[in-house]
Amino acid sequence: MNYKVLLRCYPGEVIFYVVGVIVGLALMTVHAALGGAIAGVSVIACIMNLNSWKGHFAQGALLPAIVVNPDKGLIAVVADMDAQGGRPYPVVKIVKRPIKSATGAPFKKGSRLATVATFHNSNIVSNKRWTDFNPIAVNCATASRKIIKRAINAIDEEEWELLLKVVKKLDQPYKAGIYPL
């Protein structure tokens, strides 16, 4: 993972912590312990956040995505939301992503993107299905076109065909959300 590329796509991931460090340093002129604590916590939180991004790409699932609206940064990603290996629950998620800042930009409608996604369950009653997933384009994690191409090619053609078929059936204009298939 290339942090420079990641931060080009998601600059807010560091800006928040940089502001915390600046505030902490400024406070040190008035109250050294409090300012130092705020600056220190900001640095540690930033490092932890960047490590969580690393974990996302190391442990996430490789999923196909296509650009459905390049002007608005909307992509469509297909995934199986089954959490226990039971009956498949395929969905397509339309989500806004910073593809204008990603490696290989600008993208056209229909451009293929490989994404890595982590799945989440906010339903404490049932853990049979995931309730959401967070797909991040590989193009926002590396500047290597070779790695990006390898990730795209690692996705089965059947998955790409399913995604294209499903996207054609969705109502337009595309709206962010999760749509069961």
GROMACS .gro file of N, CA and C in nm:
model
  543
    1MET      N    1   0.084  -0.117   0.000
    1MET     CA    2   0.000   0.000   0.000
    1MET      C    3   0.089   0.124   0.000
    2ASN      N    4   0.053   0.219  -0.084
    2ASN     CA    5   0.128   0.342  -0.097
    2ASN      C    6   0.048   0.454  -0.026
    3TYR      N    7   0.100   0.500   0.087
    3TYR     CA    8   0.028   0.600   0.166
    3TYR      C    9   0.012   0.732   0.090
    4LYS      N   10   0.107   0.766   0.004
    4LYS     CA   11   0.097   0.889  -0.074
    4LYS      C   12  -0.026   0.885  -0.165
    5VAL      N   13  -0.048   0.772  -0.230
    5VAL     CA   14  -0.165   0.755  -0.317
    5VAL      C   15  -0.292   0.756  -0.232
    6LEU      N   16  -0.290   0.684  -0.122
    6LEU     CA   17  -0.405   0.678  -0.032
    6LEU      C   18  -0.445   0.818   0.015
    7LEU      N   19  -0.346   0.897   0.054
    7LEU     CA   20  -0.376   1.031   0.105
    7LEU      C   21  -0.418   1.127  -0.006
    8ARG      N   22  -0.378   1.098  -0.129
    8ARG     CA   23  -0.427   1.179  -0.242
    8ARG      C   24  -0.577   1.156  -0.260
    9CYS      N   25  -0.620   1.032  -0.238
    9CYS     CA   26  -0.763   0.998  -0.249
    9CYS      C   27  -0.842   1.040  -0.125
   10TYR      N   28  -0.781   1.023  -0.009
   10TYR     CA   29  -0.850   1.047   0.117
   10TYR      C   30  -0.770   1.143   0.205
   11PRO      N   31  -0.754   1.268   0.164
   11PRO     CA   32  -0.672   1.361   0.244
   11PRO      C   33  -0.728   1.388   0.382
   12GLY      N   34  -0.857   1.378   0.399
   12GLY     CA   35  -0.919   1.403   0.528
   12GLY      C   36  -0.873   1.306   0.635
   13GLU      N   37  -0.821   1.192   0.594
   13GLU     CA   38  -0.773   1.093   0.690
   13GLU      C   39  -0.656   1.143   0.773
   14VAL      N   40  -0.582   1.240   0.722
   14VAL     CA   41  -0.468   1.293   0.796
   14VAL      C   42  -0.492   1.435   0.842
   15ILE      N   43  -0.568   1.512   0.767
   15ILE     CA   44  -0.592   1.652   0.802
   15ILE      C   45  -0.647   1.665   0.944
   16PHE      N   46  -0.740   1.580   0.981
   16PHE     CA   47  -0.800   1.583   1.114
   16PHE      C   48  -0.692   1.570   1.222
   17TYR      N   49  -0.601   1.475   1.200
   17TYR     CA   50  -0.496   1.451   1.300
   17TYR      C   51  -0.391   1.562   1.300
   18VAL      N   52  -0.362   1.617   1.183
   18VAL     CA   53  -0.268   1.729   1.176
   18VAL      C   54  -0.323   1.848   1.253
   19VAL      N   55  -0.452   1.873   1.239
   19VAL     CA   56  -0.515   1.981   1.315
   19VAL      C   57  -0.501   1.953   1.465
   20GLY      N   58  -0.519   1.829   1.506
   20GLY     CA   59  -0.503   1.793   1.647
   20GLY      C   60  -0.362   1.820   1.697
   21VAL      N   61  -0.262   1.788   1.615
   21VAL     CA   62  -0.123   1.814   1.654
   21VAL      C   63  -0.098   1.964   1.664
   22ILE      N   64  -0.149   2.041   1.567
   22ILE     CA   65  -0.130   2.186   1.570
   22ILE      C   66  -0.196   2.247   1.693
   23VAL      N   67  -0.318   2.205   1.721
   23VAL     CA   68  -0.388   2.255   1.840
   23VAL      C   69  -0.310   2.217   1.966
   24GLY      N   70  -0.262   2.092   1.970
   24GLY     CA   71  -0.184   2.048   2.085
   24GLY      C   72  -0.057   2.130   2.104
   25LEU      N   73   0.013   2.155   1.996
   25LEU     CA   74   0.136   2.235   2.005
   25LEU      C   75   0.106   2.377   2.049
   26ALA      N   76  -0.003   2.434   1.997
   26ALA     CA   77  -0.041   2.570   2.037
   26ALA      C   78  -0.078   2.574   2.185
   27LEU      N   79  -0.148   2.472   2.232
   27LEU     CA   80  -0.186   2.467   2.373
   27LEU      C   81  -0.066   2.449   2.465
   28MET      N   82   0.041   2.393   2.413
   28MET     CA   83   0.160   2.371   2.495
   28MET      C   84   0.218   2.504   2.547
   29THR      N   85   0.191   2.613   2.474
   29THR     CA   86   0.240   2.744   2.519
   29THR      C   87   0.165   2.791   2.643
   30VAL      N   88   0.042   2.740   2.662
   30VAL     CA   89  -0.040   2.778   2.777
   30VAL      C   90  -0.037   2.671   2.885
   31HIS      N   91  -0.051   2.547   2.843
   31HIS     CA   92  -0.056   2.434   2.937
   31HIS      C   93   0.020   2.318   2.873
   32ALA      N   94   0.143   2.302   2.912
   32ALA     CA   95   0.233   2.206   2.848
   32ALA      C   96   0.179   2.063   2.851
   33ALA      N   97   0.130   2.019   2.964
   33ALA     CA   98   0.083   1.880   2.976
   33ALA      C   99  -0.038   1.853   2.888
   34LEU      N  100  -0.137   1.943   2.891
   34LEU     CA  101  -0.257   1.925   2.811
   34LEU      C  102  -0.224   1.931   2.662
   35GLY      N  103  -0.146   2.030   2.622
   35GLY     CA  104  -0.108   2.042   2.481
   35GLY      C  105  -0.029   1.922   2.433
   36GLY      N  106   0.065   1.876   2.515
   36GLY     CA  107   0.143   1.758   2.480
   36GLY      C  108   0.057   1.634   2.467
   37ALA      N  109  -0.039   1.622   2.557
   37ALA     CA  110  -0.129   1.506   2.553
   37ALA      C  111  -0.213   1.507   2.425
   38ILE      N  112  -0.267   1.622   2.390
   38ILE     CA  113  -0.350   1.633   2.268
   38ILE      C  114  -0.265   1.604   2.145
   39ALA      N  115  -0.145   1.662   2.137
   39ALA     CA  116  -0.057   1.637   2.023
   39ALA      C  117  -0.019   1.489   2.017
   40GLY      N  118   0.016   1.431   2.130
   40GLY     CA  119   0.055   1.290   2.134
   40GLY      C  120  -0.057   1.196   2.094
   41VAL      N  121  -0.175   1.222   2.148
   41VAL     CA  122  -0.291   1.139   2.113
   41VAL      C  123  -0.321   1.151   1.964
   42SER      N  124  -0.309   1.270   1.908
   42SER     CA  125  -0.335   1.291   1.765
   42SER      C  126  -0.238   1.211   1.679
   43VAL      N  127  -0.110   1.212   1.716
   43VAL     CA  128  -0.009   1.136   1.641
   43VAL      C  129  -0.038   0.986   1.650
   44ILE      N  130  -0.066   0.938   1.770
   44ILE     CA  131  -0.093   0.795   1.788
   44ILE      C  132  -0.220   0.754   1.713
   45ALA      N  133  -0.324   0.836   1.720
   45ALA     CA  134  -0.448   0.805   1.649
   45ALA      C  135  -0.427   0.803   1.498
   46CYS      N  136  -0.345   0.893   1.448
   46CYS     CA  137  -0.314   0.896   1.304
   46CYS      C  138  -0.243   0.767   1.263
   47ILE      N  139  -0.146   0.726   1.340
   47ILE     CA  140  -0.072   0.603   1.309
   47ILE      C  141  -0.166   0.482   1.313
   48MET      N  142  -0.254   0.478   1.412
   48MET     CA  143  -0.350   0.368   1.423
   48MET      C  144  -0.446   0.367   1.304
   49ASN      N  145  -0.490   0.486   1.261
   49ASN     CA  146  -0.581   0.494   1.148
   49ASN      C  147  -0.513   0.446   1.020
   50LEU      N  148  -0.389   0.489   0.998
   50LEU     CA  149  -0.317   0.445   0.879
   50LEU      C  150  -0.294   0.294   0.882
   51ASN      N  151  -0.269   0.238   0.999
   51ASN     CA  152  -0.254   0.093   1.011
   51ASN      C  153  -0.385   0.020   0.984
   52SER      N  154  -0.498   0.083   1.018
   52SER     CA  155  -0.626   0.019   0.989
   52SER      C  156  -0.650   0.012   0.838
   53TRP      N  157  -0.602   0.113   0.766
   53TRP     CA  158  -0.610   0.110   0.620
   53TRP      C  159  -0.526  -0.006   0.566
   54LYS      N  160  -0.409  -0.025   0.623
   54LYS     CA  161  -0.323  -0.135   0.582
   54LYS      C  162  -0.394  -0.268   0.606
   55GLY      N  163  -0.459  -0.282   0.721
   55GLY     CA  164  -0.535  -0.403   0.751
   55GLY      C  165  -0.651  -0.424   0.656
   56HIS      N  166  -0.714  -0.315   0.616
   56HIS     CA  167  -0.826  -0.323   0.521
   56HIS      C  168  -0.780  -0.395   0.394
   57PHE      N  169  -0.667  -0.352   0.341
   57PHE     CA  170  -0.619  -0.411   0.216
   57PHE      C  171  -0.557  -0.548   0.236
   58ALA      N  172  -0.505  -0.576   0.353
   58ALA     CA  173  -0.445  -0.706   0.379
   58ALA      C  174  -0.550  -0.814   0.403
   59GLN      N  175  -0.664  -0.777   0.463
   59GLN     CA  176  -0.762  -0.876   0.505
   59GLN      C  177  -0.895  -0.869   0.431
   60GLY      N  178  -0.915  -0.766   0.349
   60GLY     CA  179  -1.043  -0.749   0.281
   60GLY      C  180  -1.062  -0.844   0.164
   61ALA      N  181  -1.183  -0.841   0.109
   61ALA     CA  182  -1.220  -0.925  -0.005
   61ALA      C  183  -1.205  -0.847  -0.134
   62LEU      N  184  -1.151  -0.910  -0.236
   62LEU     CA  185  -1.136  -0.849  -0.367
   62LEU      C  186  -1.269  -0.857  -0.441
   63LEU      N  187  -1.324  -0.741  -0.480
   63LEU     CA  188  -1.455  -0.735  -0.544
   63LEU      C  189  -1.449  -0.650  -0.671
   64PRO      N  190  -1.532  -0.685  -0.770
   64PRO     CA  191  -1.536  -0.605  -0.893
   64PRO      C  192  -1.620  -0.479  -0.875
   65ALA      N  193  -1.580  -0.374  -0.945
   65ALA     CA  194  -1.657  -0.249  -0.945
   65ALA      C  195  -1.648  -0.189  -1.084
   66ILE      N  196  -1.750  -0.113  -1.118
   66ILE     CA  197  -1.744  -0.034  -1.241
   66ILE      C  198  -1.787   0.109  -1.210
   67VAL      N  199  -1.734   0.200  -1.286
   67VAL     CA  200  -1.771   0.340  -1.273
   67VAL      C  201  -1.907   0.358  -1.338
   68VAL      N  202  -2.004   0.410  -1.263
   68VAL     CA  203  -2.138   0.434  -1.319
   68VAL      C  204  -2.165   0.581  -1.343
   69ASN      N  205  -2.093   0.669  -1.273
   69ASN     CA  206  -2.105   0.813  -1.297
   69ASN      C  207  -1.972   0.877  -1.261
   70PRO      N  208  -1.884   0.894  -1.361
   70PRO     CA  209  -1.751   0.949  -1.330
   70PRO      C  210  -1.755   1.092  -1.277
   71ASP      N  211  -1.852   1.171  -1.320
   71ASP     CA  212  -1.860   1.310  -1.273
   71ASP      C  213  -1.889   1.319  -1.124
   72LYS      N  214  -1.973   1.229  -1.075
   72LYS     CA  215  -2.009   1.228  -0.933
   72LYS      C  216  -1.924   1.130  -0.852
   73GLY      N  217  -1.834   1.056  -0.919
   73GLY     CA  218  -1.749   0.961  -0.848
   73GLY      C  219  -1.824   0.837  -0.800
   74LEU      N  220  -1.932   0.800  -0.868
   74LEU     CA  221  -2.011   0.685  -0.826
   74LEU      C  222  -1.961   0.557  -0.892
   75ILE      N  223  -1.944   0.455  -0.808
   75ILE     CA  224  -1.908   0.323  -0.859
   75ILE      C  225  -2.011   0.222  -0.810
   76ALA      N  226  -2.023   0.112  -0.883
   76ALA     CA  227  -2.110   0.002  -0.843
   76ALA      C  228  -2.022  -0.118  -0.813
   77VAL      N  229  -2.050  -0.182  -0.699
   77VAL     CA  230  -1.971  -0.297  -0.654
   77VAL      C  231  -2.068  -0.409  -0.620
   78VAL      N  232  -2.037  -0.529  -0.666
   78VAL     CA  233  -2.122  -0.645  -0.634
   78VAL      C  234  -2.053  -0.728  -0.525
   79ALA      N  235  -2.135  -0.779  -0.431
   79ALA     CA  236  -2.081  -0.857  -0.320
   79ALA      C  237  -2.186  -0.954  -0.269
   80ASP      N  238  -2.139  -1.056  -0.199
   80ASP     CA  239  -2.229  -1.151  -0.130
   80ASP      C  240  -2.229  -1.112   0.017
   81MET      N  241  -2.345  -1.074   0.068
   81MET     CA  242  -2.356  -1.027   0.207
   81MET      C  243  -2.383  -1.141   0.307
   82ASP      N  244  -2.379  -1.265   0.261
   82ASP     CA  245  -2.394  -1.378   0.352
   82ASP      C  246  -2.273  -1.382   0.444
   83ALA      N  247  -2.297  -1.390   0.574
   83ALA     CA  248  -2.189  -1.383   0.671
   83ALA      C  249  -2.148  -1.519   0.727
   84GLN      N  250  -2.226  -1.623   0.699
   84GLN     CA  251  -2.196  -1.752   0.763
   84GLN      C  252  -2.180  -1.867   0.665
   85GLY      N  253  -2.165  -1.840   0.539
   85GLY     CA  254  -2.146  -1.948   0.443
   85GLY      C  255  -2.274  -2.024   0.412
   86GLY      N  256  -2.386  -1.961   0.435
   86GLY     CA  257  -2.515  -2.024   0.407
   86GLY      C  258  -2.562  -1.989   0.267
   87ARG      N  259  -2.686  -1.951   0.257
   87ARG     CA  260  -2.743  -1.915   0.127
   87ARG      C  261  -2.687  -1.780   0.083
   88PRO      N  262  -2.639  -1.769  -0.041
   88PRO     CA  263  -2.583  -1.642  -0.088
   88PRO      C  264  -2.687  -1.530  -0.081
   89TYR      N  265  -2.639  -1.410  -0.054
   89TYR     CA  266  -2.723  -1.291  -0.053
   89TYR      C  267  -2.650  -1.183  -0.134
   90PRO      N  268  -2.658  -1.194  -0.268
   90PRO     CA  269  -2.586  -1.099  -0.352
   90PRO      C  270  -2.653  -0.961  -0.354
   91VAL      N  271  -2.570  -0.859  -0.352
   91VAL     CA  272  -2.616  -0.721  -0.358
   91VAL      C  273  -2.523  -0.642  -0.449
   92VAL      N  274  -2.572  -0.527  -0.490
   92VAL     CA  275  -2.486  -0.430  -0.556
   92VAL      C  276  -2.492  -0.304  -0.472
   93LYS      N  277  -2.378  -0.245  -0.451
   93LYS     CA  278  -2.372  -0.120  -0.374
   93LYS      C  279  -2.323  -0.009  -0.467
   94ILE      N  280  -2.400   0.098  -0.468
   94ILE     CA  281  -2.358   0.219  -0.538
   94ILE      C  282  -2.300   0.310  -0.431
   95VAL      N  283  -2.178   0.354  -0.451
   95VAL     CA  284  -2.109   0.433  -0.350
   95VAL      C  285  -2.022   0.539  -0.417
   96LYS      N  286  -2.011   0.652  -0.351
   96LYS     CA  287  -1.926   0.760  -0.400
   96LYS      C  288  -1.783   0.737  -0.351
   97ARG      N  289  -1.688   0.745  -0.445
   97ARG     CA  290  -1.547   0.727  -0.413
   97ARG      C  291  -1.465   0.833  -0.486
   98PRO      N  292  -1.349   0.866  -0.433
   98PRO     CA  293  -1.266   0.974  -0.491
   98PRO      C  294  -1.187   0.926  -0.614
   99ILE      N  295  -1.258   0.878  -0.715
   99ILE     CA  296  -1.189   0.821  -0.831
   99ILE      C  297  -1.117   0.927  -0.915
  100LYS      N  298  -1.154   1.052  -0.899
  100LYS     CA  299  -1.083   1.158  -0.973
  100LYS      C  300  -0.940   1.174  -0.925
  101SER      N  301  -0.911   1.130  -0.804
  101SER     CA  302  -0.776   1.138  -0.746
  101SER      C  303  -0.701   1.006  -0.753
  102ALA      N  304  -0.764   0.903  -0.805
  102ALA     CA  305  -0.706   0.769  -0.805
  102ALA      C  306  -0.609   0.749  -0.921
  103THR      N  307  -0.520   0.654  -0.903
  103THR     CA  308  -0.426   0.616  -1.009
  103THR      C  309  -0.505   0.573  -1.133
  104GLY      N  310  -0.468   0.625  -1.248
  104GLY     CA  311  -0.535   0.589  -1.372
  104GLY      C  312  -0.647   0.684  -1.413
  105ALA      N  313  -0.677   0.781  -1.327
  105ALA     CA  314  -0.784   0.877  -1.359
  105ALA      C  315  -0.741   0.960  -1.479
  106PRO      N  316  -0.834   1.011  -1.555
  106PRO     CA  317  -0.979   1.006  -1.538
  106PRO      C  318  -1.038   0.874  -1.590
  107PHE      N  319  -1.149   0.835  -1.528
  107PHE     CA  320  -1.217   0.712  -1.565
  107PHE      C  321  -1.344   0.746  -1.643
  108LYS      N  322  -1.382   0.656  -1.731
  108LYS     CA  323  -1.504   0.671  -1.809
  108LYS      C  324  -1.614   0.585  -1.747
  109LYS      N  325  -1.736   0.613  -1.784
  109LYS     CA  326  -1.847   0.528  -1.742
  109LYS      C  327  -1.820   0.387  -1.794
  110GLY      N  328  -1.832   0.289  -1.706
  110GLY     CA  329  -1.809   0.151  -1.743
  110GLY      C  330  -1.667   0.103  -1.719
  111SER      N  331  -1.577   0.192  -1.676
  111SER     CA  332  -1.440   0.150  -1.645
  111SER      C  333  -1.442   0.049  -1.532
  112ARG      N  334  -1.359  -0.054  -1.545
  112ARG     CA  335  -1.349  -0.156  -1.441
  112ARG      C  336  -1.250  -0.111  -1.333
  113LEU      N  337  -1.289  -0.136  -1.209
  113LEU     CA  338  -1.202  -0.112  -1.095
  113LEU      C  339  -1.205  -0.235  -1.005
  114ALA      N  340  -1.090  -0.272  -0.955
  114ALA     CA  341  -1.087  -0.375  -0.850
  114ALA      C  342  -1.097  -0.301  -0.717
  115THR      N  343  -1.179  -0.353  -0.629
  115THR     CA  344  -1.189  -0.293  -0.495
  115THR      C  345  -1.156  -0.399  -0.391
  116VAL      N  346  -1.117  -0.353  -0.275
  116VAL     CA  347  -1.099  -0.440  -0.160
  116VAL      C  348  -1.199  -0.392  -0.056
  117ALA      N  349  -1.278  -0.485  -0.005
  117ALA     CA  350  -1.385  -0.447   0.087
  117ALA      C  351  -1.376  -0.523   0.218
  118THR      N  352  -1.411  -0.453   0.323
  118THR     CA  353  -1.434  -0.516   0.453
  118THR      C  354  -1.583  -0.510   0.480
  119PHE      N  355  -1.633  -0.611   0.548
  119PHE     CA  356  -1.776  -0.623   0.574
  119PHE      C  357  -1.804  -0.591   0.721
  120HIS      N  358  -1.925  -0.539   0.746
  120HIS     CA  359  -1.963  -0.494   0.879
  120HIS      C  360  -2.104  -0.543   0.912
  121ASN      N  361  -2.130  -0.566   1.038
  121ASN     CA  362  -2.262  -0.607   1.082
  121ASN      C  363  -2.304  -0.520   1.200
  122SER      N  364  -2.404  -0.437   1.180
  122SER     CA  365  -2.455  -0.354   1.288
  122SER      C  366  -2.580  -0.413   1.351
  123ASN      N  367  -2.622  -0.529   1.305
  123ASN     CA  368  -2.741  -0.595   1.358
  123ASN      C  369  -2.699  -0.693   1.467
  124ILE      N  370  -2.720  -0.657   1.593
  124ILE     CA  371  -2.676  -0.743   1.703
  124ILE      C  372  -2.768  -0.864   1.722
  125VAL      N  373  -2.885  -0.863   1.660
  125VAL     CA  374  -2.979  -0.973   1.674
  125VAL      C  375  -2.941  -1.089   1.581
  126SER      N  376  -2.898  -1.057   1.460
  126SER     CA  377  -2.867  -1.161   1.363
  126SER      C  378  -2.729  -1.137   1.302
  127ASN      N  379  -2.652  -1.243   1.295
  127ASN     CA  380  -2.522  -1.231   1.230
  127ASN      C  381  -2.515  -1.319   1.106
  128LYS      N  382  -2.632  -1.351   1.049
  128LYS     CA  383  -2.637  -1.434   0.928
  128LYS      C  384  -2.595  -1.355   0.805
  129ARG      N  385  -2.622  -1.225   0.806
  129ARG     CA  386  -2.587  -1.141   0.692
  129ARG      C  387  -2.512  -1.018   0.740
  130TRP      N  388  -2.420  -0.973   0.656
  130TRP     CA  389  -2.354  -0.846   0.681
  130TRP      C  390  -2.455  -0.736   0.654
  131THR      N  391  -2.445  -0.625   0.723
  131THR     CA  392  -2.536  -0.513   0.699
  131THR      C  393  -2.476  -0.409   0.606
  132ASP      N  394  -2.343  -0.411   0.591
  132ASP     CA  395  -2.278  -0.313   0.504
  132ASP      C  396  -2.138  -0.362   0.469
  133PHE      N  397  -2.080  -0.301   0.368
  133PHE     CA  398  -1.942  -0.326   0.335
  133PHE      C  399  -1.879  -0.199   0.282
  134ASN      N  400  -1.747  -0.191   0.294
  134ASN     CA  401  -1.673  -0.070   0.259
  134ASN      C  402  -1.571  -0.101   0.149
  135PRO      N  403  -1.612  -0.083   0.022
  135PRO     CA  404  -1.519  -0.109  -0.087
  135PRO      C  405  -1.429   0.011  -0.115
  136ILE      N  406  -1.299  -0.014  -0.124
  136ILE     CA  407  -1.202   0.090  -0.155
  136ILE      C  408  -1.129   0.046  -0.283
  137ALA      N  409  -1.122   0.134  -0.381
  137ALA     CA  410  -1.057   0.101  -0.507
  137ALA      C  411  -0.908   0.077  -0.486
  138VAL      N  412  -0.858  -0.028  -0.548
  138VAL     CA  413  -0.715  -0.058  -0.544
  138VAL      C  414  -0.637   0.062  -0.598
  139ASN      N  415  -0.697   0.135  -0.690
  139ASN     CA  416  -0.635   0.254  -0.749
  139ASN      C  417  -0.609   0.364  -0.647
  140CYS      N  418  -0.669   0.354  -0.528
  140CYS     CA  419  -0.644   0.450  -0.421
  140CYS      C  420  -0.545   0.396  -0.319
  141ALA      N  421  -0.482   0.284  -0.351
  141ALA     CA  422  -0.385   0.226  -0.258
  141ALA      C  423  -0.248   0.203  -0.319
  142THR      N  424  -0.239   0.218  -0.450
  142THR     CA  425  -0.111   0.196  -0.517
  142THR      C  426  -0.100   0.282  -0.642
  143ALA      N  427   0.022   0.316  -0.677
  143ALA     CA  428   0.049   0.387  -0.803
  143ALA      C  429   0.091   0.288  -0.911
  144SER      N  430   0.105   0.162  -0.875
  144SER     CA  431   0.151   0.060  -0.968
  144SER      C  432   0.038   0.011  -1.058
  145ARG      N  433   0.046   0.047  -1.184
  145ARG     CA  434  -0.055   0.001  -1.280
  145ARG      C  435  -0.050  -0.151  -1.296
  146LYS      N  436   0.067  -0.210  -1.276
  146LYS     CA  437   0.083  -0.355  -1.284
  146LYS      C  438   0.002  -0.424  -1.173
  147ILE      N  439   0.010  -0.372  -1.051
  147ILE     CA  440  -0.066  -0.429  -0.940
  147ILE      C  441  -0.216  -0.410  -0.963
  148ILE      N  442  -0.255  -0.292  -1.012
  148ILE     CA  443  -0.397  -0.266  -1.039
  148ILE      C  444  -0.450  -0.363  -1.144
  149LYS      N  445  -0.373  -0.380  -1.252
  149LYS     CA  446  -0.415  -0.472  -1.359
  149LYS      C  447  -0.424  -0.615  -1.307
  150ARG      N  448  -0.328  -0.656  -1.224
  150ARG     CA  449  -0.329  -0.790  -1.167
  150ARG      C  450  -0.454  -0.810  -1.081
  151ALA      N  451  -0.491  -0.710  -1.004
  151ALA     CA  452  -0.612  -0.721  -0.920
  151ALA      C  453  -0.737  -0.732  -1.005
  152ILE      N  454  -0.748  -0.651  -1.110
  152ILE     CA  455  -0.864  -0.658  -1.200
  152ILE      C  456  -0.871  -0.794  -1.265
  153ASN      N  457  -0.757  -0.846  -1.311
  153ASN     CA  458  -0.754  -0.977  -1.378
  153ASN      C  459  -0.779  -1.093  -1.283
  154ALA      N  460  -0.760  -1.072  -1.153
  154ALA     CA  461  -0.783  -1.178  -1.054
  154ALA      C  462  -0.932  -1.202  -1.028
  155ILE      N  463  -1.015  -1.111  -1.073
  155ILE     CA  464  -1.160  -1.124  -1.053
  155ILE      C  465  -1.217  -1.205  -1.169
  156ASP      N  466  -1.296  -1.307  -1.136
  156ASP     CA  467  -1.355  -1.395  -1.238
  156ASP      C  468  -1.443  -1.316  -1.335
  157GLU      N  469  -1.439  -1.356  -1.460
  157GLU     CA  470  -1.519  -1.289  -1.564
  157GLU      C  471  -1.669  -1.299  -1.532
  158GLU      N  472  -1.709  -1.409  -1.467
  158GLU     CA  473  -1.851  -1.424  -1.430
  158GLU      C  474  -1.895  -1.314  -1.334
  159GLU      N  475  -1.805  -1.273  -1.243
  159GLU     CA  476  -1.839  -1.167  -1.149
  159GLU      C  477  -1.855  -1.034  -1.223
  160TRP      N  478  -1.767  -1.009  -1.321
  160TRP     CA  479  -1.780  -0.886  -1.400
  160TRP      C  480  -1.911  -0.886  -1.477
  161GLU      N  481  -1.945  -1.000  -1.538
  161GLU     CA  482  -2.068  -1.011  -1.616
  161GLU      C  483  -2.191  -0.989  -1.527
  162LEU      N  484  -2.190  -1.048  -1.406
  162LEU     CA  485  -2.302  -1.029  -1.313
  162LEU      C  486  -2.316  -0.881  -1.278
  163LEU      N  487  -2.205  -0.816  -1.248
  163LEU     CA  488  -2.209  -0.674  -1.213
  163LEU      C  489  -2.267  -0.591  -1.327
  164LEU      N  490  -2.219  -0.613  -1.449
  164LEU     CA  491  -2.269  -0.537  -1.564
  164LEU      C  492  -2.418  -0.561  -1.586
  165LYS      N  493  -2.461  -0.686  -1.573
  165LYS     CA  494  -2.602  -0.722  -1.591
  165LYS      C  495  -2.690  -0.651  -1.488
  166VAL      N  496  -2.646  -0.652  -1.364
  166VAL     CA  497  -2.724  -0.592  -1.255
  166VAL      C  498  -2.730  -0.440  -1.270
  167VAL      N  499  -2.619  -0.378  -1.302
  167VAL     CA  500  -2.616  -0.232  -1.314
  167VAL      C  501  -2.710  -0.185  -1.425
  168LYS      N  502  -2.721  -0.260  -1.532
  168LYS     CA  503  -2.811  -0.223  -1.642
  168LYS      C  504  -2.957  -0.220  -1.596
  169LYS      N  505  -2.990  -0.300  -1.494
  169LYS     CA  506  -3.128  -0.308  -1.446
  169LYS      C  507  -3.162  -0.202  -1.341
  170LEU      N  508  -3.061  -0.134  -1.287
  170LEU     CA  509  -3.086  -0.035  -1.183
  170LEU      C  510  -3.149   0.091  -1.240
  171ASP      N  511  -3.233   0.154  -1.159
  171ASP     CA  512  -3.294   0.280  -1.198
  171ASP      C  513  -3.188   0.388  -1.208
  172GLN      N  514  -3.208   0.476  -1.305
  172GLN     CA  515  -3.117   0.590  -1.318
  172GLN      C  516  -3.195   0.717  -1.292
  173PRO      N  517  -3.136   0.822  -1.242
  173PRO     CA  518  -2.994   0.833  -1.213
  173PRO      C  519  -2.957   0.745  -1.094
  174TYR      N  520  -2.833   0.697  -1.094
  174TYR     CA  521  -2.786   0.610  -0.988
  174TYR      C  522  -2.780   0.686  -0.856
  175LYS      N  523  -2.824   0.618  -0.752
  175LYS     CA  524  -2.822   0.676  -0.617
  175LYS      C  525  -2.745   0.583  -0.525
  176ALA      N  526  -2.668   0.642  -0.433
  176ALA     CA  527  -2.592   0.563  -0.337
  176ALA      C  528  -2.687   0.475  -0.256
  177GLY      N  529  -2.644   0.352  -0.233
  177GLY     CA  530  -2.723   0.259  -0.154
  177GLY      C  531  -2.686   0.116  -0.185
  178ILE      N  532  -2.748   0.024  -0.109
  178ILE     CA  533  -2.728  -0.119  -0.130
  178ILE      C  534  -2.857  -0.175  -0.185
  179TYR      N  535  -2.844  -0.249  -0.298
  179TYR     CA  536  -2.959  -0.302  -0.367
  179TYR      C  537  -2.947  -0.454  -0.378
  180PRO      N  538  -3.039  -0.529  -0.313
  180PRO     CA  539  -3.036  -0.676  -0.325
  180PRO      C  540  -3.061  -0.717  -0.470
  181LEU      N  541  -3.000  -0.826  -0.510
  181LEU     CA  542  -3.020  -0.875  -0.648
  181LEU      C  543  -3.136  -0.972  -0.654
   0.00000   0.00000   0.00000
